[in-house]
């Protein structure tokens, strides 16, 4: 019942849906750099949450559309078997922790079959720390300076203000 209930929830500071996995294996180095940046931003925003959700577990669900239909359902896009094998806690932690301080200690990646389509749920346990990036980060839409802290407000990611950083800590 956990997964069906999760799929009915709206995106929030502790929940994010992605229709597809990040293009980390692209032939284009610029695409890889931008997609790694996007992954890092998404994971750290969920790890930090915001002052209202500090201490809560967060989830990044891959293979599920972020739009909810009029019937209240999300489209299960699914990820391929090859992709699901590439989505591992070790790989994500290695990518994130190259530019994260303090390092994320752990997370979990679990595969589920829904309507014969595979989805991956990345679980980010609560952290007693505020995680910031330690070097410039590039995403498809913009770049961020070192020492940026990402937070989530509803379904949007933003950079934390000084006040917010203090409140979360």
JSON list of C-alpha atoms in Angstrom, two decimals:
[
{"chain": "A", "resi": 1, "resn": "UNK", "atom": "CA", "xyz": [0.00, 0.00, 0.00]},
{"chain": "A", "resi": 2, "resn": "UNK", "atom": "CA", "xyz": [2.98, 2.32, 0.48]},
{"chain": "A", "resi": 3, "resn": "UNK", "atom": "CA", "xyz": [3.74, 2.76, -3.24]},
{"chain": "A", "resi": 4, "resn": "UNK", "atom": "CA", "xyz": [0.11, 3.23, -4.42]},
{"chain": "A", "resi": 5, "resn": "UNK", "atom": "CA", "xyz": [-0.36, 5.83, -1.65]},
{"chain": "A", "resi": 6, "resn": "UNK", "atom": "CA", "xyz": [2.89, 7.57, -2.60]},
{"chain": "A", "resi": 7, "resn": "UNK", "atom": "CA", "xyz": [1.74, 7.81, -6.24]},
{"chain": "A", "resi": 8, "resn": "UNK", "atom": "CA", "xyz": [-1.48, 9.56, -5.19]},
{"chain": "A", "resi": 9, "resn": "UNK", "atom": "CA", "xyz": [0.35, 12.31, -3.28]},
{"chain": "A", "resi": 10, "resn": "UNK", "atom": "CA", "xyz": [1.20, 15.68, -4.77]},
{"chain": "A", "resi": 11, "resn": "UNK", "atom": "CA", "xyz": [4.81, 16.79, -5.15]},
{"chain": "A", "resi": 12, "resn": "UNK", "atom": "CA", "xyz": [6.06, 18.41, -1.97]},
{"chain": "A", "resi": 13, "resn": "UNK", "atom": "CA", "xyz": [9.26, 19.29, -0.12]},
{"chain": "A", "resi": 14, "resn": "UNK", "atom": "CA", "xyz": [9.67, 15.55, 0.58]},
{"chain": "A", "resi": 15, "resn": "UNK", "atom": "CA", "xyz": [8.39, 14.06, -2.70]},
{"chain": "A", "resi": 16, "resn": "UNK", "atom": "CA", "xyz": [9.49, 14.50, -6.32]},
{"chain": "A", "resi": 17, "resn": "UNK", "atom": "CA", "xyz": [8.47, 12.56, -9.45]},
{"chain": "A", "resi": 18, "resn": "UNK", "atom": "CA", "xyz": [10.57, 12.21, -12.60]},
{"chain": "A", "resi": 19, "resn": "UNK", "atom": "CA", "xyz": [9.23, 10.61, -15.77]},
{"chain": "A", "resi": 20, "resn": "UNK", "atom": "CA", "xyz": [12.70, 9.51, -16.79]},
{"chain": "A", "resi": 21, "resn": "UNK", "atom": "CA", "xyz": [16.14, 8.92, -15.34]},
{"chain": "A", "resi": 22, "resn": "UNK", "atom": "CA", "xyz": [18.84, 11.55, -15.84]},
{"chain": "A", "resi": 23, "resn": "UNK", "atom": "CA", "xyz": [20.92, 11.22, -19.03]},
{"chain": "A", "resi": 24, "resn": "UNK", "atom": "CA", "xyz": [24.16, 10.35, -17.22]},
{"chain": "A", "resi": 25, "resn": "UNK", "atom": "CA", "xyz": [25.34, 8.01, -19.98]},
{"chain": "A", "resi": 26, "resn": "UNK", "atom": "CA", "xyz": [24.96, 10.45, -22.87]},
{"chain": "A", "resi": 27, "resn": "UNK", "atom": "CA", "xyz": [27.69, 10.67, -25.52]},
{"chain": "A", "resi": 28, "resn": "UNK", "atom": "CA", "xyz": [27.72, 14.45, -25.04]},
{"chain": "A", "resi": 29, "resn": "UNK", "atom": "CA", "xyz": [29.96, 15.51, -22.08]},
{"chain": "A", "resi": 30, "resn": "UNK", "atom": "CA", "xyz": [28.00, 18.77, -21.65]},
{"chain": "A", "resi": 31, "resn": "UNK", "atom": "CA", "xyz": [24.74, 16.81, -21.36]},
{"chain": "A", "resi": 32, "resn": "UNK", "atom": "CA", "xyz": [26.33, 14.52, -18.76]},
{"chain": "A", "resi": 33, "resn": "UNK", "atom": "CA", "xyz": [27.62, 17.49, -16.73]},
{"chain": "A", "resi": 34, "resn": "UNK", "atom": "CA", "xyz": [24.21, 19.23, -16.82]},
{"chain": "A", "resi": 35, "resn": "UNK", "atom": "CA", "xyz": [22.32, 16.04, -15.98]},
{"chain": "A", "resi": 36, "resn": "UNK", "atom": "CA", "xyz": [24.65, 15.27, -13.07]},
{"chain": "A", "resi": 37, "resn": "UNK", "atom": "CA", "xyz": [24.05, 18.83, -11.85]},
{"chain": "A", "resi": 38, "resn": "UNK", "atom": "CA", "xyz": [20.30, 18.31, -12.10]},
{"chain": "A", "resi": 39, "resn": "UNK", "atom": "CA", "xyz": [20.51, 15.02, -10.16]},
{"chain": "A", "resi": 40, "resn": "UNK", "atom": "CA", "xyz": [22.66, 16.63, -7.44]},
{"chain": "A", "resi": 41, "resn": "UNK", "atom": "CA", "xyz": [20.27, 19.61, -7.17]},
{"chain": "A", "resi": 42, "resn": "UNK", "atom": "CA", "xyz": [17.21, 17.32, -6.92]},
{"chain": "A", "resi": 43, "resn": "UNK", "atom": "CA", "xyz": [18.75, 14.98, -4.33]},
{"chain": "A", "resi": 44, "resn": "UNK", "atom": "CA", "xyz": [20.13, 17.77, -2.13]},
{"chain": "A", "resi": 45, "resn": "UNK", "atom": "CA", "xyz": [16.86, 19.74, -2.27]},
{"chain": "A", "resi": 46, "resn": "UNK", "atom": "CA", "xyz": [15.05, 16.64, -1.00]},
{"chain": "A", "resi": 47, "resn": "UNK", "atom": "CA", "xyz": [17.75, 15.96, 1.62]},
{"chain": "A", "resi": 48, "resn": "UNK", "atom": "CA", "xyz": [17.45, 19.53, 2.91]},
{"chain": "A", "resi": 49, "resn": "UNK", "atom": "CA", "xyz": [13.66, 19.85, 2.44]},
{"chain": "A", "resi": 50, "resn": "UNK", "atom": "CA", "xyz": [12.81, 23.09, 4.22]},
{"chain": "A", "resi": 51, "resn": "UNK", "atom": "CA", "xyz": [12.31, 24.26, 7.81]},
{"chain": "A", "resi": 52, "resn": "UNK", "atom": "CA", "xyz": [8.80, 22.73, 7.93]},
{"chain": "A", "resi": 53, "resn": "UNK", "atom": "CA", "xyz": [9.91, 19.20, 6.99]},
{"chain": "A", "resi": 54, "resn": "UNK", "atom": "CA", "xyz": [13.34, 18.97, 8.63]},
{"chain": "A", "resi": 55, "resn": "UNK", "atom": "CA", "xyz": [13.77, 15.45, 9.99]},
{"chain": "A", "resi": 56, "resn": "UNK", "atom": "CA", "xyz": [11.38, 13.78, 7.51]},
{"chain": "A", "resi": 57, "resn": "UNK", "atom": "CA", "xyz": [12.23, 11.07, 4.98]},
{"chain": "A", "resi": 58, "resn": "UNK", "atom": "CA", "xyz": [12.10, 12.20, 1.33]},
{"chain": "A", "resi": 59, "resn": "UNK", "atom": "CA", "xyz": [11.45, 10.31, -1.90]},
{"chain": "A", "resi": 60, "resn": "UNK", "atom": "CA", "xyz": [12.50, 10.75, -5.53]},
{"chain": "A", "resi": 61, "resn": "UNK", "atom": "CA", "xyz": [10.34, 8.52, -7.74]},
{"chain": "A", "resi": 62, "resn": "UNK", "atom": "CA", "xyz": [11.75, 7.72, -11.19]},
{"chain": "A", "resi": 63, "resn": "UNK", "atom": "CA", "xyz": [9.55, 6.45, -14.03]},
{"chain": "A", "resi": 64, "resn": "UNK", "atom": "CA", "xyz": [6.37, 8.24, -12.97]},
{"chain": "A", "resi": 65, "resn": "UNK", "atom": "CA", "xyz": [5.04, 11.43, -14.58]},
{"chain": "A", "resi": 66, "resn": "UNK", "atom": "CA", "xyz": [4.86, 14.45, -12.31]},
{"chain": "A", "resi": 67, "resn": "UNK", "atom": "CA", "xyz": [1.47, 15.54, -13.65]},
{"chain": "A", "resi": 68, "resn": "UNK", "atom": "CA", "xyz": [-1.72, 14.12, -12.12]},
{"chain": "A", "resi": 69, "resn": "UNK", "atom": "CA", "xyz": [-4.59, 13.41, -14.53]},
{"chain": "A", "resi": 70, "resn": "UNK", "atom": "CA", "xyz": [-8.14, 14.64, -14.00]},
{"chain": "A", "resi": 71, "resn": "UNK", "atom": "CA", "xyz": [-8.89, 11.16, -12.62]},
{"chain": "A", "resi": 72, "resn": "UNK", "atom": "CA", "xyz": [-6.24, 11.72, -9.94]},
{"chain": "A", "resi": 73, "resn": "UNK", "atom": "CA", "xyz": [-3.79, 9.25, -11.49]},
{"chain": "A", "resi": 74, "resn": "UNK", "atom": "CA", "xyz": [-0.16, 9.59, -12.50]},
{"chain": "A", "resi": 75, "resn": "UNK", "atom": "CA", "xyz": [1.09, 8.04, -15.72]},
{"chain": "A", "resi": 76, "resn": "UNK", "atom": "CA", "xyz": [3.50, 5.19, -15.02]},
{"chain": "A", "resi": 77, "resn": "UNK", "atom": "CA", "xyz": [6.18, 5.77, -17.67]},
{"chain": "A", "resi": 78, "resn": "UNK", "atom": "CA", "xyz": [8.56, 3.13, -16.35]},
{"chain": "A", "resi": 79, "resn": "UNK", "atom": "CA", "xyz": [12.32, 2.75, -16.68]},
{"chain": "A", "resi": 80, "resn": "UNK", "atom": "CA", "xyz": [14.08, 0.10, -18.71]},
{"chain": "A", "resi": 81, "resn": "UNK", "atom": "CA", "xyz": [15.80, -2.85, -17.03]},
{"chain": "A", "resi": 82, "resn": "UNK", "atom": "CA", "xyz": [19.15, -1.43, -18.17]},
{"chain": "A", "resi": 83, "resn": "UNK", "atom": "CA", "xyz": [18.36, 1.95, -16.61]},
{"chain": "A", "resi": 84, "resn": "UNK", "atom": "CA", "xyz": [17.12, 0.41, -13.37]},
{"chain": "A", "resi": 85, "resn": "UNK", "atom": "CA", "xyz": [20.43, -1.46, -13.04]},
{"chain": "A", "resi": 86, "resn": "UNK", "atom": "CA", "xyz": [22.31, 1.84, -13.46]},
{"chain": "A", "resi": 87, "resn": "UNK", "atom": "CA", "xyz": [20.30, 3.53, -10.71]},
{"chain": "A", "resi": 88, "resn": "UNK", "atom": "CA", "xyz": [22.07, 2.53, -7.53]},
{"chain": "A", "resi": 89, "resn": "UNK", "atom": "CA", "xyz": [22.59, 4.16, -4.16]},
{"chain": "A", "resi": 90, "resn": "UNK", "atom": "CA", "xyz": [26.37, 3.85, -4.59]},
{"chain": "A", "resi": 91, "resn": "UNK", "atom": "CA", "xyz": [26.36, 5.59, -7.96]},
{"chain": "A", "resi": 92, "resn": "UNK", "atom": "CA", "xyz": [24.11, 8.42, -6.77]},
{"chain": "A", "resi": 93, "resn": "UNK", "atom": "CA", "xyz": [26.12, 8.96, -3.57]},
{"chain": "A", "resi": 94, "resn": "UNK", "atom": "CA", "xyz": [29.39, 9.05, -5.54]},
{"chain": "A", "resi": 95, "resn": "UNK", "atom": "CA", "xyz": [27.97, 11.70, -7.89]},
{"chain": "A", "resi": 96, "resn": "UNK", "atom": "CA", "xyz": [26.36, 13.81, -5.15]},
{"chain": "A", "resi": 97, "resn": "UNK", "atom": "CA", "xyz": [29.16, 13.56, -2.61]},
{"chain": "A", "resi": 98, "resn": "UNK", "atom": "CA", "xyz": [31.81, 14.82, -5.06]},
{"chain": "A", "resi": 99, "resn": "UNK", "atom": "CA", "xyz": [30.32, 18.32, -4.56]},
{"chain": "A", "resi": 100, "resn": "UNK", "atom": "CA", "xyz": [28.40, 18.04, -1.28]},
{"chain": "A", "resi": 101, "resn": "UNK", "atom": "CA", "xyz": [29.36, 19.07, 2.22]},
{"chain": "A", "resi": 102, "resn": "UNK", "atom": "CA", "xyz": [28.77, 17.39, 4.53]},
{"chain": "A", "resi": 103, "resn": "UNK", "atom": "CA", "xyz": [28.45, 14.19, 2.51]},
{"chain": "A", "resi": 104, "resn": "UNK", "atom": "CA", "xyz": [25.13, 12.40, 2.34]},
{"chain": "A", "resi": 105, "resn": "UNK", "atom": "CA", "xyz": [25.55, 9.30, 4.46]},
{"chain": "A", "resi": 106, "resn": "UNK", "atom": "CA", "xyz": [23.15, 6.98, 2.73]},
{"chain": "A", "resi": 107, "resn": "UNK", "atom": "CA", "xyz": [20.07, 6.53, 0.63]},
{"chain": "A", "resi": 108, "resn": "UNK", "atom": "CA", "xyz": [18.19, 3.57, -0.79]},
{"chain": "A", "resi": 109, "resn": "UNK", "atom": "CA", "xyz": [17.11, 2.65, -4.32]},
{"chain": "A", "resi": 110, "resn": "UNK", "atom": "CA", "xyz": [14.26, 0.18, -4.65]},
{"chain": "A", "resi": 111, "resn": "UNK", "atom": "CA", "xyz": [12.66, -1.21, -7.81]},
{"chain": "A", "resi": 112, "resn": "UNK", "atom": "CA", "xyz": [8.92, -1.83, -8.01]},
{"chain": "A", "resi": 113, "resn": "UNK", "atom": "CA", "xyz": [6.72, -3.23, -10.77]},
{"chain": "A", "resi": 114, "resn": "UNK", "atom": "CA", "xyz": [3.48, -1.34, -11.34]},
{"chain": "A", "resi": 115, "resn": "UNK", "atom": "CA", "xyz": [1.23, -2.31, -14.25]},
{"chain": "A", "resi": 116, "resn": "UNK", "atom": "CA", "xyz": [4.19, -4.37, -15.54]},
{"chain": "A", "resi": 117, "resn": "UNK", "atom": "CA", "xyz": [6.36, -1.24, -15.67]},
{"chain": "A", "resi": 118, "resn": "UNK", "atom": "CA", "xyz": [9.42, -0.76, -13.50]},
{"chain": "A", "resi": 119, "resn": "UNK", "atom": "CA", "xyz": [9.77, 2.32, -11.31]},
{"chain": "A", "resi": 120, "resn": "UNK", "atom": "CA", "xyz": [12.61, 3.21, -8.96]},
{"chain": "A", "resi": 121, "resn": "UNK", "atom": "CA", "xyz": [12.03, 4.86, -5.60]},
{"chain": "A", "resi": 122, "resn": "UNK", "atom": "CA", "xyz": [15.05, 6.64, -4.13]},
{"chain": "A", "resi": 123, "resn": "UNK", "atom": "CA", "xyz": [14.60, 7.07, -0.38]},
{"chain": "A", "resi": 124, "resn": "UNK", "atom": "CA", "xyz": [16.56, 9.86, 1.29]},
{"chain": "A", "resi": 125, "resn": "UNK", "atom": "CA", "xyz": [16.61, 9.43, 5.06]},
{"chain": "A", "resi": 126, "resn": "UNK", "atom": "CA", "xyz": [16.42, 12.47, 7.34]},
{"chain": "A", "resi": 127, "resn": "UNK", "atom": "CA", "xyz": [19.77, 14.17, 7.87]},
{"chain": "A", "resi": 128, "resn": "UNK", "atom": "CA", "xyz": [20.83, 16.22, 10.88]},
{"chain": "A", "resi": 129, "resn": "UNK", "atom": "CA", "xyz": [22.86, 18.43, 8.51]},
{"chain": "A", "resi": 130, "resn": "UNK", "atom": "CA", "xyz": [22.27, 21.14, 5.97]},
{"chain": "A", "resi": 131, "resn": "UNK", "atom": "CA", "xyz": [23.94, 20.01, 2.73]},
{"chain": "A", "resi": 132, "resn": "UNK", "atom": "CA", "xyz": [25.56, 22.57, 0.43]},
{"chain": "A", "resi": 133, "resn": "UNK", "atom": "CA", "xyz": [27.50, 22.29, -2.81]},
{"chain": "A", "resi": 134, "resn": "UNK", "atom": "CA", "xyz": [31.25, 22.81, -2.63]},
{"chain": "A", "resi": 135, "resn": "UNK", "atom": "CA", "xyz": [31.84, 23.83, -6.23]},
{"chain": "A", "resi": 136, "resn": "UNK", "atom": "CA", "xyz": [30.02, 25.51, -9.11]},
{"chain": "A", "resi": 137, "resn": "UNK", "atom": "CA", "xyz": [27.16, 23.35, -10.44]},
{"chain": "A", "resi": 138, "resn": "UNK", "atom": "CA", "xyz": [25.66, 23.41, -13.94]},
{"chain": "A", "resi": 139, "resn": "UNK", "atom": "CA", "xyz": [22.15, 22.22, -14.76]},
{"chain": "A", "resi": 140, "resn": "UNK", "atom": "CA", "xyz": [20.30, 22.38, -18.09]},
{"chain": "A", "resi": 141, "resn": "UNK", "atom": "CA", "xyz": [18.61, 25.65, -17.07]},
{"chain": "A", "resi": 142, "resn": "UNK", "atom": "CA", "xyz": [21.21, 27.50, -14.99]},
{"chain": "A", "resi": 143, "resn": "UNK", "atom": "CA", "xyz": [24.41, 27.44, -12.97]},
{"chain": "A", "resi": 144, "resn": "UNK", "atom": "CA", "xyz": [24.83, 27.70, -9.20]},
{"chain": "A", "resi": 145, "resn": "UNK", "atom": "CA", "xyz": [27.77, 29.01, -7.19]},
{"chain": "A", "resi": 146, "resn": "UNK", "atom": "CA", "xyz": [29.59, 27.01, -4.54]},
{"chain": "A", "resi": 147, "resn": "UNK", "atom": "CA", "xyz": [28.09, 27.00, -1.04]},
{"chain": "A", "resi": 148, "resn": "UNK", "atom": "CA", "xyz": [24.55, 27.04, -2.48]},
{"chain": "A", "resi": 149, "resn": "UNK", "atom": "CA", "xyz": [21.94, 25.22, -0.39]},
{"chain": "A", "resi": 150, "resn": "UNK", "atom": "CA", "xyz": [18.95, 23.83, -2.28]},
{"chain": "A", "resi": 151, "resn": "UNK", "atom": "CA", "xyz": [15.52, 23.64, -0.63]},
{"chain": "A", "resi": 152, "resn": "UNK", "atom": "CA", "xyz": [12.04, 22.69, -1.78]},
{"chain": "A", "resi": 153, "resn": "UNK", "atom": "CA", "xyz": [8.89, 24.79, -1.51]},
{"chain": "A", "resi": 154, "resn": "UNK", "atom": "CA", "xyz": [5.93, 22.73, -2.68]},
{"chain": "A", "resi": 155, "resn": "UNK", "atom": "CA", "xyz": [7.11, 21.20, -5.93]},
{"chain": "A", "resi": 156, "resn": "UNK", "atom": "CA", "xyz": [9.69, 23.90, -6.70]},
{"chain": "A", "resi": 157, "resn": "UNK", "atom": "CA", "xyz": [13.39, 23.93, -5.89]},
{"chain": "A", "resi": 158, "resn": "UNK", "atom": "CA", "xyz": [15.03, 27.17, -4.81]},
{"chain": "A", "resi": 159, "resn": "UNK", "atom": "CA", "xyz": [18.18, 28.31, -3.07]},
{"chain": "A", "resi": 160, "resn": "UNK", "atom": "CA", "xyz": [17.94, 28.84, 0.67]},
{"chain": "A", "resi": 161, "resn": "UNK", "atom": "CA", "xyz": [18.09, 32.33, 2.10]},
{"chain": "A", "resi": 162, "resn": "UNK", "atom": "CA", "xyz": [20.30, 32.95, 5.13]},
{"chain": "A", "resi": 163, "resn": "UNK", "atom": "CA", "xyz": [17.17, 32.94, 7.34]},
{"chain": "A", "resi": 164, "resn": "UNK", "atom": "CA", "xyz": [16.07, 29.63, 5.86]},
{"chain": "A", "resi": 165, "resn": "UNK", "atom": "CA", "xyz": [19.48, 28.04, 6.34]},
{"chain": "A", "resi": 166, "resn": "UNK", "atom": "CA", "xyz": [19.38, 29.00, 10.03]},
{"chain": "A", "resi": 167, "resn": "UNK", "atom": "CA", "xyz": [15.81, 27.73, 10.45]},
{"chain": "A", "resi": 168, "resn": "UNK", "atom": "CA", "xyz": [16.64, 24.35, 8.87]},
{"chain": "A", "resi": 169, "resn": "UNK", "atom": "CA", "xyz": [19.80, 23.92, 10.93]}
]
